[in-house]
Tab-separated table of C-alpha atoms in Angstrom:
chain	number	residue	atom	x	y	z
A	1	MET	CA	1.412	-22.331	24.798
A	2	ILE	CA	-0.293	-22.935	28.148
A	3	LYS	CA	3.118	-23.472	29.780
A	4	PHE	CA	4.219	-20.073	28.464
A	5	PHE	CA	1.188	-18.298	29.922
A	6	ASN	CA	1.564	-20.144	33.233
A	7	LEU	CA	5.215	-19.074	33.365
A	8	LEU	CA	4.265	-15.495	32.448
A	9	SER	CA	1.515	-15.451	35.068
A	10	ASN	CA	3.837	-16.778	37.783
A	11	THR	CA	6.584	-14.338	36.809
A	12	ILE	CA	4.210	-11.368	36.927
A	13	GLY	CA	2.926	-12.587	40.297
A	14	ILE	CA	6.443	-12.824	41.726
A	15	ILE	CA	7.341	-9.366	40.397
A	16	ASN	CA	4.141	-7.830	41.806
A	17	ARG	CA	4.508	-9.399	45.244
A	18	THR	CA	8.233	-8.707	45.520
A	19	ILE	CA	8.046	-5.048	44.514
A	20	ALA	CA	4.937	-4.464	46.662
A	21	MET	CA	6.532	-6.081	49.694
A	22	PHE	CA	9.905	-4.405	49.207
A	23	GLY	CA	8.416	-0.979	48.440
A	24	ILE	CA	6.194	-0.844	51.490
A	25	THR	CA	8.737	-2.407	53.851
A	26	ALA	CA	11.641	-0.252	52.682
A	27	GLY	CA	9.428	2.845	52.719
A	28	VAL	CA	8.426	2.251	56.332
A	29	ILE	CA	12.006	1.521	57.418
A	30	LEU	CA	13.345	4.589	55.614
A	31	ALA	CA	10.642	6.877	57.005
A	32	PHE	CA	11.296	5.522	60.514
A	33	ALA	CA	15.058	5.954	60.126
A	34	ASN	CA	14.585	9.537	58.939
A	35	VAL	CA	12.347	10.344	61.922
A	36	ILE	CA	14.916	8.858	64.307
A	37	ALA	CA	17.724	10.769	62.581
A	38	ARG	CA	15.772	14.015	62.699
A	39	TYR	CA	14.500	13.920	66.287
A	40	ILE	CA	17.255	12.044	68.090
A	41	PHE	CA	20.387	13.035	66.167
A	42	ASP	CA	19.126	16.380	64.837
A	43	TYR	CA	20.109	15.282	61.329
A	44	SER	CA	17.818	14.821	58.365
A	45	LEU	CA	18.310	12.623	55.339
A	46	THR	CA	17.299	15.145	52.673
A	47	TRP	CA	16.690	12.500	50.026
A	48	ALA	CA	14.680	10.171	52.289
A	49	SER	CA	11.295	11.859	51.841
A	50	GLU	CA	11.438	11.641	48.059
A	51	LEU	CA	12.630	8.034	48.083
A	52	THR	CA	9.975	7.089	50.649
A	53	ILE	CA	7.268	8.499	48.379
A	54	TYR	CA	8.597	6.539	45.390
A	55	LEU	CA	8.881	3.329	47.418
A	56	PHE	CA	5.299	3.643	48.683
A	57	LEU	CA	4.009	4.452	45.191
A	58	TRP	CA	5.745	1.442	43.678
A	59	GLY	CA	4.580	-0.785	46.523
A	60	MET	CA	1.001	0.433	46.233
A	61	PHE	CA	0.756	0.202	42.439
A	62	PHE	CA	2.287	-3.274	42.251
A	63	GLY	CA	0.227	-4.410	45.239
A	64	ALA	CA	-2.911	-3.211	43.449
A	65	ALA	CA	-1.827	-5.088	40.315
A	66	TYR	CA	-1.362	-8.238	42.413
A	67	CYS	CA	-4.848	-7.846	43.875
A	68	PHE	CA	-6.244	-8.413	40.374
A	69	ARG	CA	-4.719	-11.893	40.451
A	70	ILE	CA	-6.527	-12.888	43.612
A	71	ASP	CA	-9.637	-10.892	42.679
A	72	GLY	CA	-9.082	-8.888	45.841
A	73	HIS	CA	-10.414	-5.519	44.743
A	74	ILE	CA	-13.649	-4.150	46.116
A	75	SER	CA	-16.642	-4.913	43.942
A	76	ILE	CA	-20.332	-4.293	44.262
A	77	GLY	CA	-21.966	-7.661	43.833
A	78	LEU	CA	-25.511	-6.828	44.895
A	79	LEU	CA	-26.837	-6.808	41.338
A	80	VAL	CA	-24.868	-9.870	40.256
A	81	GLU	CA	-26.058	-11.830	43.289
A	82	ASN	CA	-29.724	-11.188	42.511
A	83	VAL	CA	-29.959	-12.035	38.812
A	84	SER	CA	-29.879	-15.286	36.898
A	85	LYS	CA	-26.483	-16.896	36.372
A	86	PRO	CA	-26.414	-16.277	32.582
A	87	PHE	CA	-27.208	-12.585	33.102
A	88	ALA	CA	-24.693	-12.426	35.967
A	89	LYS	CA	-22.048	-13.801	33.604
A	90	ILE	CA	-22.846	-11.060	31.079
A	91	LEU	CA	-22.631	-8.377	33.772
A	92	MET	CA	-19.350	-9.766	35.035
A	93	LEU	CA	-17.942	-9.803	31.507
A	94	ILE	CA	-19.009	-6.191	30.949
A	95	THR	CA	-17.384	-5.003	34.171
A	96	ARG	CA	-14.185	-6.934	33.515
A	97	LEU	CA	-14.008	-5.639	29.943
A	98	ALA	CA	-14.478	-2.073	31.212
A	99	THR	CA	-11.752	-2.635	33.813
A	100	PHE	CA	-9.440	-4.168	31.202
A	101	THR	CA	-10.044	-1.222	28.867
A	102	TYR	CA	-9.367	1.325	31.616
A	103	LEU	CA	-6.157	-0.392	32.759
A	104	SER	CA	-4.942	-0.763	29.169
A	105	VAL	CA	-5.613	2.892	28.345
A	106	VAL	CA	-3.787	4.086	31.470
A	107	ALA	CA	-0.867	1.734	30.691
A	108	TYR	CA	-0.698	3.048	27.112
A	109	TYR	CA	-0.854	6.729	28.046
A	110	GLY	CA	1.479	6.103	30.978
A	111	TYR	CA	3.959	4.706	28.461
A	112	GLN	CA	3.455	7.718	26.193
A	113	TYR	CA	4.079	10.047	29.141
A	114	LEU	CA	7.145	8.021	30.087
A	115	LEU	CA	8.578	8.577	26.608
A	116	PHE	CA	7.860	12.294	26.961
A	117	VAL	CA	9.661	12.442	30.331
A	118	ILE	CA	12.636	10.581	28.843
A	119	GLU	CA	12.738	13.109	26.009
A	120	LEU	CA	12.695	16.005	28.504
A	121	ASP	CA	15.573	14.421	30.418
A	122	GLU	CA	13.882	15.485	33.671
A	123	MET	CA	15.704	14.677	36.906
A	124	SER	CA	14.362	14.290	40.445
A	125	ILE	CA	15.256	17.044	42.874
A	126	ASP	CA	16.701	15.185	45.865
A	127	LEU	CA	17.758	11.812	44.464
A	128	GLU	CA	19.018	13.256	41.174
A	129	ILE	CA	17.806	10.257	39.209
A	130	PRO	CA	15.986	10.411	35.865
A	131	MET	CA	12.257	10.912	36.496
A	132	TRP	CA	11.369	8.163	34.043
A	133	ILE	CA	12.448	5.665	36.713
A	134	PRO	CA	9.726	6.612	39.235
A	135	TYR	CA	7.187	7.099	36.412
A	136	LEU	CA	7.900	3.630	35.040
A	137	VAL	CA	5.570	2.260	37.721
A	138	ILE	CA	2.461	3.484	35.896
A	139	PRO	CA	2.699	1.692	32.537
A	140	VAL	CA	4.202	-1.468	34.020
A	141	SER	CA	1.814	-1.936	36.955
A	142	PHE	CA	-1.263	-1.042	34.897
A	143	ALA	CA	-0.152	-3.428	32.130
A	144	PHE	CA	0.268	-6.179	34.739
A	145	GLY	CA	-3.193	-5.384	36.111
A	146	ALA	CA	-4.671	-5.491	32.594
A	147	TYR	CA	-3.011	-8.860	32.015
A	148	ARG	CA	-4.603	-10.212	35.200
A	149	VAL	CA	-8.040	-8.929	34.253
A	150	GLY	CA	-7.535	-10.481	30.808
A	151	GLU	CA	-6.890	-13.812	32.526
A	152	HIS	CA	-10.171	-13.442	34.427
A	153	ILE	CA	-12.035	-12.567	31.216
A	154	ILE	CA	-10.756	-15.692	29.444
A	155	LYS	CA	-11.610	-17.848	32.461
A	156	LEU	CA	-15.083	-16.293	32.660
A	157	ILE	CA	-15.724	-16.831	28.934
A	158	ASN	CA	-14.697	-20.494	29.214
A	159	THR	CA	-16.809	-21.161	32.318
A	160	PRO	CA	-20.447	-22.169	31.731
A	161	ALA	CA	-22.884	-19.735	33.375
A	162	GLU	CA	-24.254	-22.430	35.697
A	163	GLU	CA	-20.772	-23.105	37.104
A	164	ILE	CA	-19.966	-19.493	37.927
A	165	VAL	CA	-19.470	-19.031	41.644
A	166	ILE	CA	-20.656	-15.673	42.925
A	167	ARG	CA	-19.044	-15.094	46.279
A	168	THR	CA	-20.431	-12.482	48.599
A	169	GLU	CA	-18.534	-10.727	51.354
A	170	ALA	CA	-20.676	-12.597	53.883
A	171	ASP	CA	-19.583	-15.926	52.348
A	172	GLU	CA	-15.950	-14.925	52.634
A	173	LEU	CA	-16.374	-13.822	56.229
A	174	MET	CA	-18.107	-17.077	57.086
A	175	GLU	CA	-15.218	-19.039	55.604
A	176	GLU	CA	-12.669	-16.964	57.462
A	177	ALA	CA	-14.423	-17.323	60.770
A	178	GLU	CA	-15.116	-21.017	60.233
A	179	VAL	CA	-18.558	-20.450	61.684
A	180	ASP	CA	-19.638	-24.049	61.216
A	181	ARG	CA	-16.709	-25.294	63.295
A	182	VAL	CA	-17.434	-22.738	66.012
A	183	VAL	CA	-21.152	-23.602	66.079
A	184	ALA	CA	-20.357	-27.318	66.299
A	185	GLU	CA	-17.934	-26.679	69.161
A	186	VAL	CA	-20.505	-24.557	71.026
A	187	ASN	CA	-23.174	-27.210	70.505
A	188	ARG	CA	-20.803	-29.885	71.776
A	189	LYS	CA	-19.919	-27.901	74.886
A	190	THR	CA	-23.499	-26.828	75.681
A	191	GLY	CA	-25.176	-30.057	74.658
A	192	GLY	CA	-27.019	-28.222	71.871
A	193	MET	CA	-28.866	-25.926	74.277
A	194	LEU	CA	-27.980	-22.735	72.345
C-alpha cells in the first residue's frame, strides 16, 4: 500500500512540475513570438493571446499544486512559533484541515462546473476548442493540491509534537545564505577581529 502511495505521489509530482514548467515556458515563448510577429512583421497570431492565457493558467495552477508538496506556500507562523509544541501541532492540524477542505470543495465544484460546460458544448473563440479543456485545470490542480495537503496532515498526525520542526523564514534564509560558513571565513581572514 505504501508503494502505491509513493508511486501516486511521485506521479502527481511529475505531472505538476511538467505542466507548470511547460505552461510557463510555452506561454512566454508564444507571447514573445506574437510580439515579434506583430511589431516586426506586422502580422498577428490571432489565437496566440488566448492560448498564452491558458498556458499561463495551467502553469500557475499546477505550479501552485506542486508548492503544496514542498510546503512552499506563504504561511504566517508567528503564532505557531510562540506556543508550546503540542498546541502548535493542533494549530497546524487545524490550518491544514481548513486548507484541505477548501481545496477539496473547489475541486468538487470545479468538477461540477466542468460537467456543466461539457453539457453546454461551449467552444473557445480563437482556438475553437471545447472550453472544458481549459477549465479542466481547476478540478485537477485543486485535487492534486488537496492530495498534497492530505499527505502533510497524515505526516503531522503521525509525528509526535516534540519532534515537529517549526521553520521560520529567518531559519530558511540563514540556511540559504550559509551564514555560519561565511562567518567562519570572515573570522579566518580577519583573525577573529570582527
